[in-house]
Coordinates of C-alpha atoms and ligand atoms in Angstrom, one line a residue:
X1 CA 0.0 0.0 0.0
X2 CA 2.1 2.9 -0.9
X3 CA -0.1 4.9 -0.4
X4 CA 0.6 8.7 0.9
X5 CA -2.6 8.6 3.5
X6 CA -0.3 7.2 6.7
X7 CA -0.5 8.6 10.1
X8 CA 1.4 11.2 9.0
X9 CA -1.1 12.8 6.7
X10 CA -2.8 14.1 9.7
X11 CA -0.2 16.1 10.5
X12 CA 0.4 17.4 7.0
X13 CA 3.7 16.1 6.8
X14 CA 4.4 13.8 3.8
X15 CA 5.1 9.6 4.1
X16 CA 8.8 8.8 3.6
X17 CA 9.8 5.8 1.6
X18 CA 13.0 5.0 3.2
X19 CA 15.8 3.8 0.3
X20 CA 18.6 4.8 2.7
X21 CA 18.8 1.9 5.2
X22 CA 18.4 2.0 9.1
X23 CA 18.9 5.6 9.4
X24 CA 16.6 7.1 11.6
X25 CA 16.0 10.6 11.0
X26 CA 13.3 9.5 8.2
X27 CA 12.1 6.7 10.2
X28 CA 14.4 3.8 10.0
X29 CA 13.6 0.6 9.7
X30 CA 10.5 -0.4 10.1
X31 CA 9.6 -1.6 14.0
X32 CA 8.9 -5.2 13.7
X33 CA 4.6 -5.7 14.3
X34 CA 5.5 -8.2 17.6
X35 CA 7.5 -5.4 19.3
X36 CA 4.6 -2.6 18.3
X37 CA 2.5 -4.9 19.6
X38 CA 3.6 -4.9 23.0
X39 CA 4.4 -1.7 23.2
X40 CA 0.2 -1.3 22.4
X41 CA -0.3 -4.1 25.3
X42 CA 2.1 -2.1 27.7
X43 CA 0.2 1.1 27.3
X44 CA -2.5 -0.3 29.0
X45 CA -1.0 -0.7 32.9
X46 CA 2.1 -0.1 34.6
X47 CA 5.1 -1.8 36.0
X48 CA 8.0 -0.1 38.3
X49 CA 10.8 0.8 35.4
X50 CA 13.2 -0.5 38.1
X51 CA 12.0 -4.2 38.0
X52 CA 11.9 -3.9 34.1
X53 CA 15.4 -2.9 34.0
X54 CA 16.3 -5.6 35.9
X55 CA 14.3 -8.5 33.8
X56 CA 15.8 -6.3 30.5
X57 CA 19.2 -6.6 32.6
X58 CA 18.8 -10.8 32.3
X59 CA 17.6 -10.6 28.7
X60 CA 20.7 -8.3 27.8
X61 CA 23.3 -11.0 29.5
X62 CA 21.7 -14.1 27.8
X63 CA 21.9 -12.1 24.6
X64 CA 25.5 -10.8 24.8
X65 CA 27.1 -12.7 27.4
X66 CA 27.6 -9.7 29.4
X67 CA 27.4 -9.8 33.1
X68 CA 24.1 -6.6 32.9
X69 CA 22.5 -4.7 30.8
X70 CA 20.3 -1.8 30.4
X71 CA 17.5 -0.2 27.8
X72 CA 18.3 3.4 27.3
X73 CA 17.0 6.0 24.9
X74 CA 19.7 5.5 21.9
X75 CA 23.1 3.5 21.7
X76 CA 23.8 7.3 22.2
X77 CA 22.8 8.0 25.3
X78 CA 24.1 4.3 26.4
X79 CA 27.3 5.8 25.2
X80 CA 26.3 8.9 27.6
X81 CA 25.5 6.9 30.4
X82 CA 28.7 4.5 30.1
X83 CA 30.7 7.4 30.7
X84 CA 29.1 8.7 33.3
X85 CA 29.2 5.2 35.1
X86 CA 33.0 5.0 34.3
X87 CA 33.8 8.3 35.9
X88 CA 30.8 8.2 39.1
X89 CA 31.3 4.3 39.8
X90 CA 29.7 3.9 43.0
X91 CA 29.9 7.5 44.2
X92 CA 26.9 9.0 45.2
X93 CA 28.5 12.4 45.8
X94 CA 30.5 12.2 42.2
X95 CA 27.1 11.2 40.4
X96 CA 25.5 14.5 42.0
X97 CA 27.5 16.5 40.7
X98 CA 27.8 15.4 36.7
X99 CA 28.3 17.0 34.3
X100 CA 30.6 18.8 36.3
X101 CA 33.7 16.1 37.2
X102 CA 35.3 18.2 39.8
X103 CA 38.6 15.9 40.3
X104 CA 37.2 12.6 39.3
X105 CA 39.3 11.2 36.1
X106 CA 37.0 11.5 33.3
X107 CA 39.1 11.4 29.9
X108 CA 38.1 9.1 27.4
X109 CA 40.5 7.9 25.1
X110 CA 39.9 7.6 21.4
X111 CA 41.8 7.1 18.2
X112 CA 41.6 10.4 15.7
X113 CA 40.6 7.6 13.1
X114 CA 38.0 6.9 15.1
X115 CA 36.4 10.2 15.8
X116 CA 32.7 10.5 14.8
X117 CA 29.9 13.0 14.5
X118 CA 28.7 10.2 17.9
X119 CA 31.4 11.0 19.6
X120 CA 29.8 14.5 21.8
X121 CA 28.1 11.6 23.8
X122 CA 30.9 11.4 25.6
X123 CA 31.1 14.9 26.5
X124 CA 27.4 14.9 27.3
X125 CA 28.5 12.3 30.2
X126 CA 30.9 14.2 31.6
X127 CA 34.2 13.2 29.8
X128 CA 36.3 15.0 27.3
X129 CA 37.8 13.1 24.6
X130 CA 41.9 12.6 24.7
X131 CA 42.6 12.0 21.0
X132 CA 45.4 10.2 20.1
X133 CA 47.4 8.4 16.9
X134 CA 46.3 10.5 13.6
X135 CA 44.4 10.0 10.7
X136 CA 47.7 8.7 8.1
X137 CA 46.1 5.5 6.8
X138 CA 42.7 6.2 6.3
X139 CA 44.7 9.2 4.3
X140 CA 47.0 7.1 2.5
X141 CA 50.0 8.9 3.4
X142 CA 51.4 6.2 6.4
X143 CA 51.1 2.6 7.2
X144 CA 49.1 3.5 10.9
X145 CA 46.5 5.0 12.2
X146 CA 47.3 4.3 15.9
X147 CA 50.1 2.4 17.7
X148 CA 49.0 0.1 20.8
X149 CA 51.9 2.1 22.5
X150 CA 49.9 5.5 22.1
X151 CA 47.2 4.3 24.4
X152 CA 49.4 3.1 27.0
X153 CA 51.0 6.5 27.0
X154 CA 47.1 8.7 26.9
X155 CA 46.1 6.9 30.3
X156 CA 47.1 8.4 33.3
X157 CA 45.1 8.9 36.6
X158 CA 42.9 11.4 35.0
X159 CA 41.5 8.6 32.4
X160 CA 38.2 7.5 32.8
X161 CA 38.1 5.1 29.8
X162 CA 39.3 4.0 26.3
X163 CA 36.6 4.1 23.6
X164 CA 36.9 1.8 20.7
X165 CA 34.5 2.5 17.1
X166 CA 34.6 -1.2 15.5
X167 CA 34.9 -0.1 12.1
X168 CA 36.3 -1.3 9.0
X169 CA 38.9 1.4 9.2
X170 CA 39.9 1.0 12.9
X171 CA 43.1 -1.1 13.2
X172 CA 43.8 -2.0 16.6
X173 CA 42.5 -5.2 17.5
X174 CA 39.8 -4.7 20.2
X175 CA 41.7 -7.6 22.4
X176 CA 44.6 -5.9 22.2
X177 CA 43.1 -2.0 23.3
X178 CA 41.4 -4.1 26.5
X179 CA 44.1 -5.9 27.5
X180 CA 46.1 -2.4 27.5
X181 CA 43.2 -0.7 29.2
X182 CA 42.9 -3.7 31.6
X183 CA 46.8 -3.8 32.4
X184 CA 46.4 0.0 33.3
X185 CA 42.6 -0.8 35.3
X186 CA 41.0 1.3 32.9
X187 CA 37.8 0.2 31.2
X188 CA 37.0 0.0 27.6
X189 CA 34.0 1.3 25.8
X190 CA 32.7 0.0 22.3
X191 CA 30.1 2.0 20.3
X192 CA 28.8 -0.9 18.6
X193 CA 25.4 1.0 17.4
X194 CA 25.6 0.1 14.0
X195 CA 27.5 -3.1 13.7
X196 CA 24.9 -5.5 13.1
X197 CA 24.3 -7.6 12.1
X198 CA 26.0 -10.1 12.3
X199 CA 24.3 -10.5 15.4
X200 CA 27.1 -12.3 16.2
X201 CA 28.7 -9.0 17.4
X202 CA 26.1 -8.8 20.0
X203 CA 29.0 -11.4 21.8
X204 CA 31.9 -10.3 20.6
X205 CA 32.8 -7.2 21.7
X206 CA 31.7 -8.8 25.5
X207 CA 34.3 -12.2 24.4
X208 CA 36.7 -10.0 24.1
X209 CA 36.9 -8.2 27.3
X210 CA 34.9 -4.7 26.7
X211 CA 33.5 -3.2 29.8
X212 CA 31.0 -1.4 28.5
X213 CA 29.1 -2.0 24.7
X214 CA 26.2 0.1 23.2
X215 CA 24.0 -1.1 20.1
X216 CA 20.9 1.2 18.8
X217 CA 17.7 -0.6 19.4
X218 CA 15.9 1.0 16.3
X219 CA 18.7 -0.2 13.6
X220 CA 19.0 -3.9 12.2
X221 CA 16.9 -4.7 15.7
X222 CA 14.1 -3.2 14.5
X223 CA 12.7 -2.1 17.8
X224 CA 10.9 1.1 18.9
X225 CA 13.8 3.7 17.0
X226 CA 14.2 5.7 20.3
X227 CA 16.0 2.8 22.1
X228 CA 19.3 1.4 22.8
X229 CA 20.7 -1.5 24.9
X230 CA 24.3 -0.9 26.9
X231 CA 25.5 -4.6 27.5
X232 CA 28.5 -4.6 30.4
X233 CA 29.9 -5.1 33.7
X234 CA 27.5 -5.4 36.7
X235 CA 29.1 -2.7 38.5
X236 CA 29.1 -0.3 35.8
X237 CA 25.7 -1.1 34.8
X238 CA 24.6 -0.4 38.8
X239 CA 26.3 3.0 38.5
X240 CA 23.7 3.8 35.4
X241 CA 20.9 2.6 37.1
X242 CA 21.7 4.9 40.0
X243 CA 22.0 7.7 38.0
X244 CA 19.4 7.0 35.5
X245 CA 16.0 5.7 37.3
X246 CA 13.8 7.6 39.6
X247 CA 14.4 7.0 43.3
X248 CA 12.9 10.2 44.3
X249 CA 11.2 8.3 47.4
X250 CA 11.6 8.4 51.4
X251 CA 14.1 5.8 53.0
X252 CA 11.6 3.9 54.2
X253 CA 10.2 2.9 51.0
X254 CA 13.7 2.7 49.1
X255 CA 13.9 -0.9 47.6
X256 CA 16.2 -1.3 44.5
X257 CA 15.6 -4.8 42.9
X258 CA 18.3 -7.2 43.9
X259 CA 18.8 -8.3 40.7
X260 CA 20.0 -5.2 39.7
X261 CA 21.7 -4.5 42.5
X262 CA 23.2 -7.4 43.7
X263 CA 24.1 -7.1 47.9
X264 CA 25.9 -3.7 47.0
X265 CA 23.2 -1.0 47.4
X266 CA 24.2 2.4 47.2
X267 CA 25.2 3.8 50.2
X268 CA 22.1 6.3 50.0
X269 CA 19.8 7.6 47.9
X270 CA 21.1 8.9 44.7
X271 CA 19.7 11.9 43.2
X272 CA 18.0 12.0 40.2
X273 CA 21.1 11.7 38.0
X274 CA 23.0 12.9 34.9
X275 CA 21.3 10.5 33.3
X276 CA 17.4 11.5 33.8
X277 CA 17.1 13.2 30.4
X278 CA 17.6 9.3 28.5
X279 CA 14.6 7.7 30.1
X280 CA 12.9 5.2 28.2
X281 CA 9.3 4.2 28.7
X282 CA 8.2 1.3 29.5
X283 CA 6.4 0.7 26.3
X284 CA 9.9 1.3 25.0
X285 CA 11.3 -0.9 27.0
X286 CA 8.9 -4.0 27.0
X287 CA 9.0 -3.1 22.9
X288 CA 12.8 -3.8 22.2
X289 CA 12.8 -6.5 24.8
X290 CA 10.5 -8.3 22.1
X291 CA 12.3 -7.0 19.2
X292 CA 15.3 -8.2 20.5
X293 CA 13.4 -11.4 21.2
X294 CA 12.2 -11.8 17.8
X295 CA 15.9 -10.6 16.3
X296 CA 17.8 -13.4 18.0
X297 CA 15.4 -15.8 16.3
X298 CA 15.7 -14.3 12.8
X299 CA 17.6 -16.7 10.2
X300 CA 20.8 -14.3 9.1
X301 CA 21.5 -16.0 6.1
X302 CA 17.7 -16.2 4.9
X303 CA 17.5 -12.1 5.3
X304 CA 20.5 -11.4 3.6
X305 CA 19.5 -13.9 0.5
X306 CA 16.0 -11.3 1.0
X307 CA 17.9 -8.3 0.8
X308 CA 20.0 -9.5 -2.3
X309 CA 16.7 -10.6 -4.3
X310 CA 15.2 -7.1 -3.5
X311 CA 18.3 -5.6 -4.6
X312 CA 18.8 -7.4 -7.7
X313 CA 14.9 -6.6 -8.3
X314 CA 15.4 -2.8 -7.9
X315 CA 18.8 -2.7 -10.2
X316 CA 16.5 -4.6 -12.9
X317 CA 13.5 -2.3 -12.5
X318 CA 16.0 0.5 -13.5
X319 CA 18.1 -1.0 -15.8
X320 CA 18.0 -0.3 -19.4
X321 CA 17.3 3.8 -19.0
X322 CA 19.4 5.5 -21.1
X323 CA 22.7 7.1 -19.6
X324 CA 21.6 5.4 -15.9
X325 CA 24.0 2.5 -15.2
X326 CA 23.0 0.2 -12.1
X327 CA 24.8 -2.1 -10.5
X328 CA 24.4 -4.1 -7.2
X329 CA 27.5 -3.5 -4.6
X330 CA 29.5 -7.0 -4.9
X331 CA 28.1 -9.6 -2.9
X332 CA 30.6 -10.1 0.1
X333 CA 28.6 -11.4 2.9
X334 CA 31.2 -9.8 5.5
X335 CA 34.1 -8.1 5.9
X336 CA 36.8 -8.0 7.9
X337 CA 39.5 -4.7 8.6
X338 CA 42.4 -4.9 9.8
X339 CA 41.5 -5.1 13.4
X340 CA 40.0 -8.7 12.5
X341 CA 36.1 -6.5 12.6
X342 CA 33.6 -8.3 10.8
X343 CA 30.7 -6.6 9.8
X344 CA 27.6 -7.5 7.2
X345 CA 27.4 -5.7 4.0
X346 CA 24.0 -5.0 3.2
X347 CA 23.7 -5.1 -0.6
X348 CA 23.2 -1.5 -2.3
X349 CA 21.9 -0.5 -5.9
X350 CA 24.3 2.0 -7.2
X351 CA 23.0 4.5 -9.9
X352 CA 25.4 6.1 -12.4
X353 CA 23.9 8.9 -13.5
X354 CA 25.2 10.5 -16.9
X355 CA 23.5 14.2 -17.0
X356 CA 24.0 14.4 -20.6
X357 CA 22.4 11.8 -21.2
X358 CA 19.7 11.8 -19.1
X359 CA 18.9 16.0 -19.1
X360 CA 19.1 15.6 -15.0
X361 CA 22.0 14.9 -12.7
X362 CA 21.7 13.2 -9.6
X363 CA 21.5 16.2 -7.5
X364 CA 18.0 16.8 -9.5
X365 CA 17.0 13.5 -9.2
X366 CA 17.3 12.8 -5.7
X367 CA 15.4 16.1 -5.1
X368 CA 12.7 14.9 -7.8
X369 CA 12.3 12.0 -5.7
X370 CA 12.3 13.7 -2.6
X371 CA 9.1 15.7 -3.7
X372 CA 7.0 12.6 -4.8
X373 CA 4.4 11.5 -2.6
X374 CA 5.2 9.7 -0.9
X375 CA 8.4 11.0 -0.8
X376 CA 11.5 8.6 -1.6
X377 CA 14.5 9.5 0.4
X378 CA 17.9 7.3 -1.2
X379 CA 21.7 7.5 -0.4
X380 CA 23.2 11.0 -1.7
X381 CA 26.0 11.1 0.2
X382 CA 27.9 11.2 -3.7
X383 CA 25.4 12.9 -5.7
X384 CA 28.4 15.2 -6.4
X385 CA 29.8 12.4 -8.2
X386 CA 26.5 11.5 -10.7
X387 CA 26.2 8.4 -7.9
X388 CA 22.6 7.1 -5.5
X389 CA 22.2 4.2 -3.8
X390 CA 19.2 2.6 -3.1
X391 CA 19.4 0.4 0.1
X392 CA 16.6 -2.4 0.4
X393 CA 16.3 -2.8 4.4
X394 CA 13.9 -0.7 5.1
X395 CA 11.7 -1.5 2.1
X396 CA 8.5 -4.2 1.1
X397 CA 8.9 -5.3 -2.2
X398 CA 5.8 -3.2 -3.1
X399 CA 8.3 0.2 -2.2
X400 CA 11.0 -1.2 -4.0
X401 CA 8.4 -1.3 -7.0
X402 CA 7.4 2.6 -6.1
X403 CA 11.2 3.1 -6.0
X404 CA 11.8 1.9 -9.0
X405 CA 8.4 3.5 -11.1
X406 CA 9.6 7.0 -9.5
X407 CA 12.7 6.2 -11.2
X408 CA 12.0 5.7 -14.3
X409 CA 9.5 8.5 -14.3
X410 CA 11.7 11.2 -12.9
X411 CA 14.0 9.8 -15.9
X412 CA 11.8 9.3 -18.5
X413 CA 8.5 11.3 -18.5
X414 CA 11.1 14.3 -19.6
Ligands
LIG501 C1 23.5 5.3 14.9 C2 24.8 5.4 15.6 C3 24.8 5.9 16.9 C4 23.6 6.5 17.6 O1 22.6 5.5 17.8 P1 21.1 5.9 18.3 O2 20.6 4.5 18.7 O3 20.4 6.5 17.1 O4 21.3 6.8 19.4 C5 26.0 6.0 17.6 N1 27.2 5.5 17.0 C6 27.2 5.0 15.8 C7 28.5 4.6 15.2 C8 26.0 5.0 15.0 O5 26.1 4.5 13.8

């Protein structure tokens, strides 16, 4: 049914047919119907977000081997709340006071190669990012990015943690960054928002010795887009449900679930914390729960064969336009940098666009798309250089077929 009457037309704001993938700022993926459904059945009564936390913190562990885990509002703001667990710990006074550090260590250690536009969550936590290493390889001008003996010489007593970006352009094995951190009693952080699937990285980062690991919820999960899971230590993960959940109760009724606890209450009451602002709901929460659920379950190499078929079906649709030449990225299942990082590559249609040939360049095109209704929003991150990309995640066949009709129209009907 693409159709432009959605929920959307009610606020005047036009349907987006997503060709771009999981991002969410038009939507991402669509939430899989078993986790909207429970967020529906949750809407209905309550539970104590404390003793979902701590049934989410089970889920988490069986699912990535960590010791705890915790729903927040965004592998973002788990990065946010890892570092503010990695510079409070178990200190009441220092969670009161975040942002503000006073003398508690709170750098965080990352590779330039590794800097990203994600990175300010780290900041927002309370830490201030130590760069080190430079930015030669991914250049082309020097064999390394980073050298193991850089990290050892960033910590110091003011170091709160090393982050770590699994990428395919990050070179230092992630073993080899924790057993430095872990030599030096520093923890490691991994933003691993975007790296699945495989959902074998749910375990890996975990297998080999992070503290601390974030993943968004509303990516290749598919759950409620406004969600993120932060898979660690117990200890750590105590320190973010201090500063994260409402205790804003009397003594006499203060009764933090044991299970997220363990026999190490806080000393006292902690006040509402740094990390207030990243609350999720317990729709939310109960919602990527099930997605999660449901993701676990899903056949990997039965949604990739999916993806390619769509993929090959879109390239097809278009092919055969005059001065469009489409092509399907190559078919490698993973691959795997330097730093032994393995990551899926979801299968992409590539448009050529030659202007001359076609009377529109791909600037114009992707605009003409944009203003269909629905609209059609694809990859134009090189429209500069005549090249889209069409990603078929986030689309039913019968969008792909849309896609693909909009296409030819935009291109033809000149
Ligand atoms: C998407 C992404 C994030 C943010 O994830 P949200 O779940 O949207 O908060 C952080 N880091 C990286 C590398 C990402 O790709």
């Amino acid at each position: 049914m693409t159709n432009d009457t959605t929920i959307y037309s009610e606020f005047n704001v036009p349907t987006v047919i997503n060709a771009v993938g999981t991002k969410t700022r038009v939507g991402g993926p669509r939430m899989r119907p078993e986790a909207a459904d429970a967020m529906r059945a949750a809407a209905r009564s309550g539970a104590h977000i404390s003793e979902l936390q701590a049934k989410a913190s089970e889920r988490i562990s069986e699912a990535t081997g960590a010791e705890a885990g915790y729903v927040t509002t965004g592998a973002s703001a788990a990065l946010t709340l890892a570092t503010a667990a990695c510079i409070a710990g178990d200190d009441l006074g220092r969670m009161a006071r975040l942002p503000k550090t006073g003398d508690a260590p709170n750098e965080i250690v990352l590779p330039r190669s590794q800097r990203n536009c994600y990175d300010r969550a780290f900041h927002v936590g309370g830490g201030t990012i130590v760069e080190i290493g430079n930015n030669d390889h991914t250049l082309g001008v020097a064999a390394t990015n980073v050298h193991p003996w850089e990290i050892e010489d960033a910590i110091s007593d003011r170091t709160a943690a090393i982050a770590h970006l699994p990428k395919q352009a990050t070179q230092l094995p992630l073993e080899m960054v924790v057993e430095i951190a872990h030599d030096n009693d520093v923890p490691v952080i991994v933003d691993g928002a975007a790296t699945l699937p495989p959902k074998e990285n749910l375990r890996r980062y975990i297998d080999a010795g992070a503290d601390l690991v974030a993943f968004s919820g509303g990516k290749a999960i598919r759950g409620p887009q406004a969600t993120g899971i932060l898979a660690g230590r117990a200890d750590l993960i105590r320190s973010v449900a201090c500063q994260q959940l409402d205790w804003d109760v009397t003594d006499t009724v203060w009764d933090p679930p044991e299970s997220l606890f363990g026999d190490t209450s806080p000393t006292g009451i902690p006040r509402l914390g740094i990390g207030r602002g990243f609350k999720v709901g317990t729709e939310e929460l109960v919602g990527l729960l099930r997605a999660l659920e449901c993701y676990l379950e899903e056949d990997e190499q039965e949604l990739h064969e999916t993806l390619l078929d769509r993929a090959m079906m879109i390239c097809e649709g278009v092919t055969g336009i005059s001065g469009v030449e489409a092509s399907v990225t190559p078919d490698i299942e993973s691959e795997v940098s330097a730093a032994n990082h393995r990551s899926e590559v979801i299968p992409e249609v590539v448009l050529k666009i030659d202007p001359d040939a076609t009377g529109l360049d791909a600037v114009a095109l992707a605009e003409g798309l944009r203003e269909e209704r629905p609209r059609i929003v694809l990859g134009a991150d090189r429209a500069l250089d005549g090249q889209l990309s069409i990603n078929p995640f986030s689309l039913s066949d019968e969008e792909a077929r849309y896609v693909i009709d909009q296409i030819r129209g935009q291109l033809t009907d000149r």
